[in-house]
Tab-separated table of N, CA and C in Angstrom:
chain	number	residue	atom	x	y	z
A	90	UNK	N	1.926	-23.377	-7.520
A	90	UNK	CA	2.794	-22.733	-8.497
A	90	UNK	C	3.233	-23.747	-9.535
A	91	UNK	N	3.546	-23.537	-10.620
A	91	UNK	CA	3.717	-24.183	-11.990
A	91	UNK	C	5.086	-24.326	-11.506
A	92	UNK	N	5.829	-25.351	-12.156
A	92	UNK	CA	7.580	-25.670	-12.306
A	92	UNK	C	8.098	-24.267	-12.624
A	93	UNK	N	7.559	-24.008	-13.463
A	93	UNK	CA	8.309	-23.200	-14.393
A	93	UNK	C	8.842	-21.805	-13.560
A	94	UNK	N	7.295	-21.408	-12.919
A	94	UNK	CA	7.267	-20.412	-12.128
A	94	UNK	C	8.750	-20.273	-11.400
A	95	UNK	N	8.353	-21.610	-10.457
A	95	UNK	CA	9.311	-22.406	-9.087
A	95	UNK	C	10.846	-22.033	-10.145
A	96	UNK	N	11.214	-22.346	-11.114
A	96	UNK	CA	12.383	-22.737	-11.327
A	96	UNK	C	12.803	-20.452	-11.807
A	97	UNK	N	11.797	-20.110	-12.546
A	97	UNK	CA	12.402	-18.437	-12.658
A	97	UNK	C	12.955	-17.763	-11.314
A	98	UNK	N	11.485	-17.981	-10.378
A	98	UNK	CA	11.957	-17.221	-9.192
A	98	UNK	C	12.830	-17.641	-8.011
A	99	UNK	N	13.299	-19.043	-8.359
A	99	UNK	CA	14.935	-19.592	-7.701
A	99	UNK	C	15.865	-18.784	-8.048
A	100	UNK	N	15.632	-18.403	-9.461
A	100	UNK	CA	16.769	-17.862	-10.380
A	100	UNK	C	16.951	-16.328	-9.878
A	101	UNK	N	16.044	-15.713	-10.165
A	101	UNK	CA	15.733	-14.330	-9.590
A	101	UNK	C	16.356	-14.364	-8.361
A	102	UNK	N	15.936	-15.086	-7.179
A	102	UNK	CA	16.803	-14.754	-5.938
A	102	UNK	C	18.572	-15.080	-5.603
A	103	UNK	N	18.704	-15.975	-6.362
A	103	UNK	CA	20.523	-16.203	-6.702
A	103	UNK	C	20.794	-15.433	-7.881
A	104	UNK	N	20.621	-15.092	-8.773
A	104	UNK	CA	21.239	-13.917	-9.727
A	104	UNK	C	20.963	-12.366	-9.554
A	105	UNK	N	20.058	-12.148	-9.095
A	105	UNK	CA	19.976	-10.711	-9.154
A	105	UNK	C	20.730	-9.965	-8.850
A	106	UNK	N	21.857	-10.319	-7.868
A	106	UNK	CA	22.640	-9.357	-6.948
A	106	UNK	C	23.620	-9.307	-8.279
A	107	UNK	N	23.661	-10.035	-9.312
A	107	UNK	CA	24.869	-9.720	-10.332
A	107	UNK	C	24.219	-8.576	-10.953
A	108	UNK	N	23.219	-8.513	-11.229
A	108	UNK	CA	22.504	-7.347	-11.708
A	108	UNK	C	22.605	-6.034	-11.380
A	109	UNK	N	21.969	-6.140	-10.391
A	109	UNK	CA	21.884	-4.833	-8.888
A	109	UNK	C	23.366	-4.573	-9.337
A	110	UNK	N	24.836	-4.962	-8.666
A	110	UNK	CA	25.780	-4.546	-8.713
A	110	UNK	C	25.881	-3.471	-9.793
A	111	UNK	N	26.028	-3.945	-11.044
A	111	UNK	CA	26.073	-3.389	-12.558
A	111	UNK	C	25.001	-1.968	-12.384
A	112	UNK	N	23.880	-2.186	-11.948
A	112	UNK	CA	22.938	-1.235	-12.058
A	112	UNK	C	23.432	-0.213	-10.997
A	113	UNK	N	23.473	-0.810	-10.438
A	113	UNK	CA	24.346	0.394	-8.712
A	113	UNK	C	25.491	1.267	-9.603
A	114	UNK	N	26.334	0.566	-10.086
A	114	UNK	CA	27.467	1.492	-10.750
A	114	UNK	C	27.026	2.627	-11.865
A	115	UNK	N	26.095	1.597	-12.953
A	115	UNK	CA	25.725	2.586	-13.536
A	115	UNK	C	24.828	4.112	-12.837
A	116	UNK	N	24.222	3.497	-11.880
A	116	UNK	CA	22.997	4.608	-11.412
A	116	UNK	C	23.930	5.622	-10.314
A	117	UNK	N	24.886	5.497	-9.695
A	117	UNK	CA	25.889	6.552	-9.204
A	117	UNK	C	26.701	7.195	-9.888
A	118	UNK	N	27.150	6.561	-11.633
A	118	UNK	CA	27.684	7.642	-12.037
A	118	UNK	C	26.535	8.261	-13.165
A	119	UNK	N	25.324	8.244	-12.459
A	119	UNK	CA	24.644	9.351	-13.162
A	119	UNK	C	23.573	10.331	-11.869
A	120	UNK	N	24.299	9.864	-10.574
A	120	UNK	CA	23.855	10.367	-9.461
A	120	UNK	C	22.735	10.113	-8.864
A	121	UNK	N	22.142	8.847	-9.460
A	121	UNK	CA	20.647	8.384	-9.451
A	121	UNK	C	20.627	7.572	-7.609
A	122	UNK	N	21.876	7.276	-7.163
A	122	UNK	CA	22.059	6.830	-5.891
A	122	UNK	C	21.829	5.334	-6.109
A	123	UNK	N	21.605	4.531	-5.227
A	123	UNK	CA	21.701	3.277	-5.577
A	123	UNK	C	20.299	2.007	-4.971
A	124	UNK	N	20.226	0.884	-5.299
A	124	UNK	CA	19.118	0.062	-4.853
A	124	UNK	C	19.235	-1.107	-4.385
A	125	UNK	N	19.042	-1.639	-3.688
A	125	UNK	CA	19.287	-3.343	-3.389
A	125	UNK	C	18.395	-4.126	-4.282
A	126	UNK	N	17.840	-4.024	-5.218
A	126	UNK	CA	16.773	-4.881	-5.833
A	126	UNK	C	16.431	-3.693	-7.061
A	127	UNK	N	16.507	-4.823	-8.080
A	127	UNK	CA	15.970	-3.828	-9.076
A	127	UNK	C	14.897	-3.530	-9.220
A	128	UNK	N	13.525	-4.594	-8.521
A	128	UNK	CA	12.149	-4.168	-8.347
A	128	UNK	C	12.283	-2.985	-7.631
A	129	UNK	N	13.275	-2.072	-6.919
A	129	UNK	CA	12.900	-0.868	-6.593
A	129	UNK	C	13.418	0.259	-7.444
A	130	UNK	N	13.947	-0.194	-8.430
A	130	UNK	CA	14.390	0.876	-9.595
A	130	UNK	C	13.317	1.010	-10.298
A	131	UNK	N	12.960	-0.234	-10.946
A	131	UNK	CA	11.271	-0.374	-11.637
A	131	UNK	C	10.364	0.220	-11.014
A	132	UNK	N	10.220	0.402	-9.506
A	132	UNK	CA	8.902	0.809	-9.078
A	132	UNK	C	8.884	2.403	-8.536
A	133	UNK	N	10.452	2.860	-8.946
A	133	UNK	CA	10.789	4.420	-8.817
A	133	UNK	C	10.295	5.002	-10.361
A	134	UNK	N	10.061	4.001	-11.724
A	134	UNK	CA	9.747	4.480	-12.411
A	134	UNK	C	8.221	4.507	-12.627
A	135	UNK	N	7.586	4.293	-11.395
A	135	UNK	CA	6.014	4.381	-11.739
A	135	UNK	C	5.284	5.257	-10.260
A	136	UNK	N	6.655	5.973	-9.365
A	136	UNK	CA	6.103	6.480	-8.061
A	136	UNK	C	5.980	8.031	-8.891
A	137	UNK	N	4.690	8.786	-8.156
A	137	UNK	CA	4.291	9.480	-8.348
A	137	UNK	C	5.175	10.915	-8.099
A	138	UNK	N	5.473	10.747	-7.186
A	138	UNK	CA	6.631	11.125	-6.592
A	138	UNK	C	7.701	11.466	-7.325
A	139	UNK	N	8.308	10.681	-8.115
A	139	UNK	CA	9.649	10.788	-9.127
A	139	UNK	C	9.469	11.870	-9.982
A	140	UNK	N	10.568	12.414	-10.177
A	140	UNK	CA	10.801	13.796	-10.885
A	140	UNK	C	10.116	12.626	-12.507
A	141	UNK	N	10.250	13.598	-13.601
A	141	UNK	CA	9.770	13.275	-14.729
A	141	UNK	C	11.553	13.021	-15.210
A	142	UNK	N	12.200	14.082	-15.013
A	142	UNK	CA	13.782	13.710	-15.681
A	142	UNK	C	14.363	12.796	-15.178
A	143	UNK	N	13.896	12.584	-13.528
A	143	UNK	CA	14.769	11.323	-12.897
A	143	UNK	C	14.384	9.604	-13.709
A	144	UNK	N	12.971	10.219	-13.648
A	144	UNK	CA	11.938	8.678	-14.594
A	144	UNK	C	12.884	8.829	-15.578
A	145	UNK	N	13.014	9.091	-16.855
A	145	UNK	CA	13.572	9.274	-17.758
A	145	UNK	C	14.729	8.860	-17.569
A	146	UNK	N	16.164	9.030	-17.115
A	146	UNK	CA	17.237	9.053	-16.652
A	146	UNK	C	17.379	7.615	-15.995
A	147	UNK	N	16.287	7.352	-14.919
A	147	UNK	CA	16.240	5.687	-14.509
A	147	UNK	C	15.888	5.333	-15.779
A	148	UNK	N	15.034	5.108	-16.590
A	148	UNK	CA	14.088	4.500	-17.646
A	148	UNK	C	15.924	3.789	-18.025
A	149	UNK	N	16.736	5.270	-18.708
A	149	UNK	CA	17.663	4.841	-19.750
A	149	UNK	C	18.527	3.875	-18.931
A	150	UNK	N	18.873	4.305	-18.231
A	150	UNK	CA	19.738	3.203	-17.385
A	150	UNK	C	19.278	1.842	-17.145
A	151	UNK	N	18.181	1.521	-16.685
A	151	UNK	CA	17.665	0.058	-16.904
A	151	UNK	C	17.692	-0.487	-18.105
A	152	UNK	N	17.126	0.596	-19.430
A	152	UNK	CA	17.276	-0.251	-20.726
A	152	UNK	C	18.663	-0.506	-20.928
A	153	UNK	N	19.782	0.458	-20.504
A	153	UNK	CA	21.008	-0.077	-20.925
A	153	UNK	C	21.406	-1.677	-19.679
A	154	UNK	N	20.910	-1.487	-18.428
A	154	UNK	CA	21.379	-2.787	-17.989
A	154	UNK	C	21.107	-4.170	-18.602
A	155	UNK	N	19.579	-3.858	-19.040
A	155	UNK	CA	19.189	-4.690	-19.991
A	155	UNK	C	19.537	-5.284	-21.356
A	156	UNK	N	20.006	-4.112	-22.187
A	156	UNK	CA	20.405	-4.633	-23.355
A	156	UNK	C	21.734	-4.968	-23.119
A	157	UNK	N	22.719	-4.674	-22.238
A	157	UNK	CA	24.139	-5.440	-21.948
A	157	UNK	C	23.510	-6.915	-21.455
A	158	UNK	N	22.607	-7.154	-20.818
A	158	UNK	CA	22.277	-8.529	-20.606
A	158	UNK	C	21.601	-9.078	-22.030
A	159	UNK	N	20.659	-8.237	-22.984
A	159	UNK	CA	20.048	-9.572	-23.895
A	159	UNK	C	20.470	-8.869	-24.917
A	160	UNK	N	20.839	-7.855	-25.281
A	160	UNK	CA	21.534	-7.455	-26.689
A	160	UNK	C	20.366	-6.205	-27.340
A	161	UNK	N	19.278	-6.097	-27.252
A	161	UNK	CA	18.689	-5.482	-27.712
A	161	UNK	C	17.476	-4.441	-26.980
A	162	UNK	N	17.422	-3.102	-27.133
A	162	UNK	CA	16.544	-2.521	-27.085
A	162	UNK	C	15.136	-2.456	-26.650
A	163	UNK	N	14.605	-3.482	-27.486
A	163	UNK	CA	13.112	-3.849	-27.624
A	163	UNK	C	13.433	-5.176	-26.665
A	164	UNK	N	13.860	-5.782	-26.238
A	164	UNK	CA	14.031	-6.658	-24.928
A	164	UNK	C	14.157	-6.095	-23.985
A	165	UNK	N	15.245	-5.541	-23.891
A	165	UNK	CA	15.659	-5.167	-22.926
A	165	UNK	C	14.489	-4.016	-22.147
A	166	UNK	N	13.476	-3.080	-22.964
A	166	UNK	CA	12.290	-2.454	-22.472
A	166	UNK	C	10.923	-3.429	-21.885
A	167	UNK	N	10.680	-4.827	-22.779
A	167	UNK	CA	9.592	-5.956	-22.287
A	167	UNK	C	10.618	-6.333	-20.966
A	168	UNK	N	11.857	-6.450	-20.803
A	168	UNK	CA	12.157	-7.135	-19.326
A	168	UNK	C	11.441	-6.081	-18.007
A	169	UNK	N	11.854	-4.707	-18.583
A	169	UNK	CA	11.107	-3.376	-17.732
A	169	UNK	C	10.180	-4.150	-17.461
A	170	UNK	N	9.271	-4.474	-18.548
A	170	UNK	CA	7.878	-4.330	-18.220
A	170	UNK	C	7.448	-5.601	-17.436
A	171	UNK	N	8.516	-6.784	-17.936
A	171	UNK	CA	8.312	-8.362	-17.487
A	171	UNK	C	7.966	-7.955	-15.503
A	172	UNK	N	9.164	-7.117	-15.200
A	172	UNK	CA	9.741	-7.215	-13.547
A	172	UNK	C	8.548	-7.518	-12.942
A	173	UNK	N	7.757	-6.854	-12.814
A	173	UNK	CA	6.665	-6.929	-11.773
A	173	UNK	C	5.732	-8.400	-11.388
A	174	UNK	N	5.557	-8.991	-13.020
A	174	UNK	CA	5.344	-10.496	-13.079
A	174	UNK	C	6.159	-10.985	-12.403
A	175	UNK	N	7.694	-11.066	-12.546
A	175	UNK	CA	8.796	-11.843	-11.975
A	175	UNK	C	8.587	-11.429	-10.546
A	176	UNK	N	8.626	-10.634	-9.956
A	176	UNK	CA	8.456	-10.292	-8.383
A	176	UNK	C	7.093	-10.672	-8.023
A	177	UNK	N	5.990	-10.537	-8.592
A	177	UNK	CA	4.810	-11.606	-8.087
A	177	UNK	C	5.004	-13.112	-8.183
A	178	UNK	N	5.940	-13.448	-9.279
A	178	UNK	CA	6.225	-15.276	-9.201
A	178	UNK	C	6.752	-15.355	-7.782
A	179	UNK	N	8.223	-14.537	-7.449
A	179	UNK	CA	8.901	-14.630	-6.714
A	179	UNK	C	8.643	-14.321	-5.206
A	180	UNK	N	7.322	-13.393	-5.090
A	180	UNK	CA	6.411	-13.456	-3.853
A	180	UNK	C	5.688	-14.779	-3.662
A	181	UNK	N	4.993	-15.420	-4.896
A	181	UNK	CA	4.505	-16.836	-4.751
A	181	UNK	C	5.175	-17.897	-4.219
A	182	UNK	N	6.705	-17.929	-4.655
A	182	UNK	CA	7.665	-18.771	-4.004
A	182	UNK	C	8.287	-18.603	-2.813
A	183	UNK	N	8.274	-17.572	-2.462
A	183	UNK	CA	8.968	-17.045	-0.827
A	183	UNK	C	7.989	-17.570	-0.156
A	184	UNK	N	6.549	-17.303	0.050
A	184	UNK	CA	5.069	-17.749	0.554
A	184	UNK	C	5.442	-19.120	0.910
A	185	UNK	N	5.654	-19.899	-0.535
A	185	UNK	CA	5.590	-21.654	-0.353
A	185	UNK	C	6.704	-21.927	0.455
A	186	UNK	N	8.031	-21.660	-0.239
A	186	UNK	CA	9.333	-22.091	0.588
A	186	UNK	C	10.431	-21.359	0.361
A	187	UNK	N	11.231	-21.172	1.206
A	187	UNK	CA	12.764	-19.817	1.013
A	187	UNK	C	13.166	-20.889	-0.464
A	188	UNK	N	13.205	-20.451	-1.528
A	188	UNK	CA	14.028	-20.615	-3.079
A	188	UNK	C	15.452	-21.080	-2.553
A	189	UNK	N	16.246	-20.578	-1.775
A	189	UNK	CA	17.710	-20.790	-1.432
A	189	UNK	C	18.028	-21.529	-0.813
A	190	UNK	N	17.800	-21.906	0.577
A	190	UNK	CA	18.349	-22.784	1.570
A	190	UNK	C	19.740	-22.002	1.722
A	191	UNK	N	20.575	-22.844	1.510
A	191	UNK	CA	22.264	-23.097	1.566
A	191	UNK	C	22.712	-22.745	0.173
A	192	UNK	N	22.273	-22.550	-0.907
A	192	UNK	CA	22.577	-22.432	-2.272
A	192	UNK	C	22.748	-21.135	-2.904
A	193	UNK	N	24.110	-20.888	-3.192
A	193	UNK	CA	24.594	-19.494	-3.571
A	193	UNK	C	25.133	-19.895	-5.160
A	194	UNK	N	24.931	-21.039	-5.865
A	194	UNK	CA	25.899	-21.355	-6.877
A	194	UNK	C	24.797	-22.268	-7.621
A	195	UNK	N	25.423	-22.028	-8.911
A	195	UNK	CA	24.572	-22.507	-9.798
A	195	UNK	C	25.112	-23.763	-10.708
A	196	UNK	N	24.091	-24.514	-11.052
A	196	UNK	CA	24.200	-25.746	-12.000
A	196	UNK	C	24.520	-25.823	-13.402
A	197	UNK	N	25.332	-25.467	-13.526
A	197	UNK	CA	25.309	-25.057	-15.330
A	197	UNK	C	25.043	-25.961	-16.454
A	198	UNK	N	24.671	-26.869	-16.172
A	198	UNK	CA	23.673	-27.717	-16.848
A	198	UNK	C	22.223	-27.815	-16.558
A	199	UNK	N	21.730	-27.441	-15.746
A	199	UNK	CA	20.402	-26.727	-15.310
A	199	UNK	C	20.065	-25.402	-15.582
A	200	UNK	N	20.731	-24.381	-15.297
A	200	UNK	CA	20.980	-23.322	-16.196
A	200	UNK	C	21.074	-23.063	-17.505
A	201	UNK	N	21.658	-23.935	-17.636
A	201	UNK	CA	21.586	-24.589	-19.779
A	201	UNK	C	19.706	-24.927	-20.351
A	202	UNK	N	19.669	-25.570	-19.335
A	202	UNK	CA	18.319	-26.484	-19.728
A	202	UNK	C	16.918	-25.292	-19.444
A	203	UNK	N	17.209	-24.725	-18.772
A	203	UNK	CA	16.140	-23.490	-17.694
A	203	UNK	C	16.510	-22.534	-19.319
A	204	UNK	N	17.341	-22.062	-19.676
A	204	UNK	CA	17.325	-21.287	-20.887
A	204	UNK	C	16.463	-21.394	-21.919
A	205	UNK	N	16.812	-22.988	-22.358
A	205	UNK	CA	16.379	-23.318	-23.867
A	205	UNK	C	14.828	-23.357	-23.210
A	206	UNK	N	14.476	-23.720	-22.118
A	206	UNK	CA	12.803	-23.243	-21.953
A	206	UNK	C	12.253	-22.440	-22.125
A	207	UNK	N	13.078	-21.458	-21.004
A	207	UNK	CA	12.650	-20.170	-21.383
A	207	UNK	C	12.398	-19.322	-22.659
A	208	UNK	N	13.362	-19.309	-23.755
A	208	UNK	CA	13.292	-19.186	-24.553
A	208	UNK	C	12.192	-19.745	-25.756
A	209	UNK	N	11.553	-20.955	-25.066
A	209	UNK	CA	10.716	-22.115	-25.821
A	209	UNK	C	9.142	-21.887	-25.358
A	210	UNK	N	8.693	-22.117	-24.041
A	210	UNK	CA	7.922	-22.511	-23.735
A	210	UNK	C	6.647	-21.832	-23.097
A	211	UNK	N	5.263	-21.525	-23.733
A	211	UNK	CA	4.733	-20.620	-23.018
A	211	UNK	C	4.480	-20.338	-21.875
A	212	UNK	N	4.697	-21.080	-21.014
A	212	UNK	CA	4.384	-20.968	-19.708
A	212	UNK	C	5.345	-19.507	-19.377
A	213	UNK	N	6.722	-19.411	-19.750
A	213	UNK	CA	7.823	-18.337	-19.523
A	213	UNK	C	7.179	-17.364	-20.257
A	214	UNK	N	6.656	-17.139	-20.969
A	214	UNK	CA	6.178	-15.482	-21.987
A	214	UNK	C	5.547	-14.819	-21.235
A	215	UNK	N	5.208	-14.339	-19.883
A	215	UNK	CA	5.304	-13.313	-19.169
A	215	UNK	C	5.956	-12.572	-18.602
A	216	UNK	N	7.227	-13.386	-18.801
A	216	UNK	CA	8.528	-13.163	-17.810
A	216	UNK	C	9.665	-13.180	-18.620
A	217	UNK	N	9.781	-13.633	-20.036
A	217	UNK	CA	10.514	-14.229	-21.293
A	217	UNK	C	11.761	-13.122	-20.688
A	218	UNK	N	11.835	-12.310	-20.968
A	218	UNK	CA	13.091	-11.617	-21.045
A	218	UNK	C	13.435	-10.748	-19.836
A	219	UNK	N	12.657	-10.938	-18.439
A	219	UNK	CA	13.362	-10.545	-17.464
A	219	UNK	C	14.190	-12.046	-17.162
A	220	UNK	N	13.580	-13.001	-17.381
A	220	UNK	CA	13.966	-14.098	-17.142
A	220	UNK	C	15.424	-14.449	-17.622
A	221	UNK	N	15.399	-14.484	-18.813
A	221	UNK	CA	16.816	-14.476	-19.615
A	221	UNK	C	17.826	-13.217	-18.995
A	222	UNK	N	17.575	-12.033	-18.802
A	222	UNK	CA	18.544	-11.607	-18.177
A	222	UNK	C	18.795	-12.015	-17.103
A	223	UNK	N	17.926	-12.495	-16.451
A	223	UNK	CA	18.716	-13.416	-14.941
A	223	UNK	C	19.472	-14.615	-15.496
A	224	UNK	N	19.292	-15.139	-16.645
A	224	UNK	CA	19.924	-16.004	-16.934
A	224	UNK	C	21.580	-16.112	-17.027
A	225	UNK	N	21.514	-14.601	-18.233
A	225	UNK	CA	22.614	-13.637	-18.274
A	225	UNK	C	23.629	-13.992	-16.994
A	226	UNK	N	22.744	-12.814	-15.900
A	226	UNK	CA	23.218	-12.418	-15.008
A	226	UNK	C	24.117	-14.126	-14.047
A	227	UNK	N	23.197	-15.059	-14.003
A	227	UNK	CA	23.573	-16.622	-13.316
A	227	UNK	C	24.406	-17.144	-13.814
A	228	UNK	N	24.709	-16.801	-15.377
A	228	UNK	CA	26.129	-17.144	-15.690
A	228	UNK	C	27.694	-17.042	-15.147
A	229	UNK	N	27.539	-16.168	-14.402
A	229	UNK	CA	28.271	-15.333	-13.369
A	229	UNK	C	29.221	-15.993	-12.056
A	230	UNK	N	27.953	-16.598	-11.760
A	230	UNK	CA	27.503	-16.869	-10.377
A	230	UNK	C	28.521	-18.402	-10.061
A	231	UNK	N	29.171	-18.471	-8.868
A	231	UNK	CA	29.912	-19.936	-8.590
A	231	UNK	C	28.914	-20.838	-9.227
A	232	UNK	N	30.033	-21.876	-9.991
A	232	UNK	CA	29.683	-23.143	-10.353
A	232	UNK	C	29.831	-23.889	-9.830
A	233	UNK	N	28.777	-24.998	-9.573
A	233	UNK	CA	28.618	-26.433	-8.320
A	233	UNK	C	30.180	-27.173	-8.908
C-alpha cells in the first residue's frame, strides 16, 4: 500500500463515527432508520432491492451530509462516488495491520499536513473528497 493510502484509511477508521452520528440523525428524521458505517448507506443506494424513492431520499441525505462537511454540491456527490475506493483502501489496510491500536485521538498537526496533501497530491484524487470530509469530520475528534 502507498503512504498515502495507509494515512486516508487510518483516517476513515477514527473519524467516521463523527459522520455516521450526523447521518443517523439526519436519516431518522426522515425515517430512513439508521447505519453504523456510511459504506452501508452508499451501498443501500446501489441494492437492487431499495425502493427507487428510498434511493432518492438516501441519495439527498448523503449529499446534504456531505456538503455540511465540504461546502458544496458537486463534492459533496464525487465523495458518494469516492466511498467505495475509500473502503477498498481501508480493506487494504485492515488486511496489513488494525489502523488503530490504542488511538482514538488525533494529531492536529498531522491532520493539518494529511489535508494540504490531500487537497495537492495525485496519489489522493480517487478519494479527494471522501477524504476531506473525513478530514472535516477528524477535526472533531480528541486532540493528543
Amino acid at each position: 500500500m502507498l503512504p498515502e493510502m495507509v494515512q486516508v484509511a487510518d483516517l476513515q477508521c477514527g473519524a467516521e463515527w463523527f459522520l455516521v452520528d450526523e447521518l443517523n440523525e439526519m436519516m431518522e428524521g426522515r425515517g430512513l432508520g439508521t447505519v453504523t458505517y456510511i459504506s452501508e448507506a452508499v451501498s443501500r443506494l446501489h441494492n437492487k432491492f431499495t425502493s427507487f424513492a428510498e434511493k432518492q431520499e438516501l441519495r439527498e441525505v448523503l449529499v446534504d451530509l456531505f456538503k455540511n462537511q465540504l461546502g458544496s454540491e458537486q463534492h459533496a456527490t464525487s465523495a458518494i462516488a469516492q466511498w467505495p475506493v475509500l473502503m477498498k483502501w481501508r480493506r487494504q489496510r485492515v488486511a496489513f495491520a488494525h489502523p488503530l491500536g490504542d488511538k482514538d485521538v488525533v494529531d492536529p498537526m498531522k491532520l493539518n499536513t494529511l489535508k494540504a496533501q490531500v487537497q495537492q497530491a495525485p496519489a489522493y484524487a480517487p478519494v479527494r473528497d471522501a477524504a476531506l470530509a473525513l478530514i472535516v469530520a477528524a477535526e472533531k475528534m480528541p486532540v493528543m
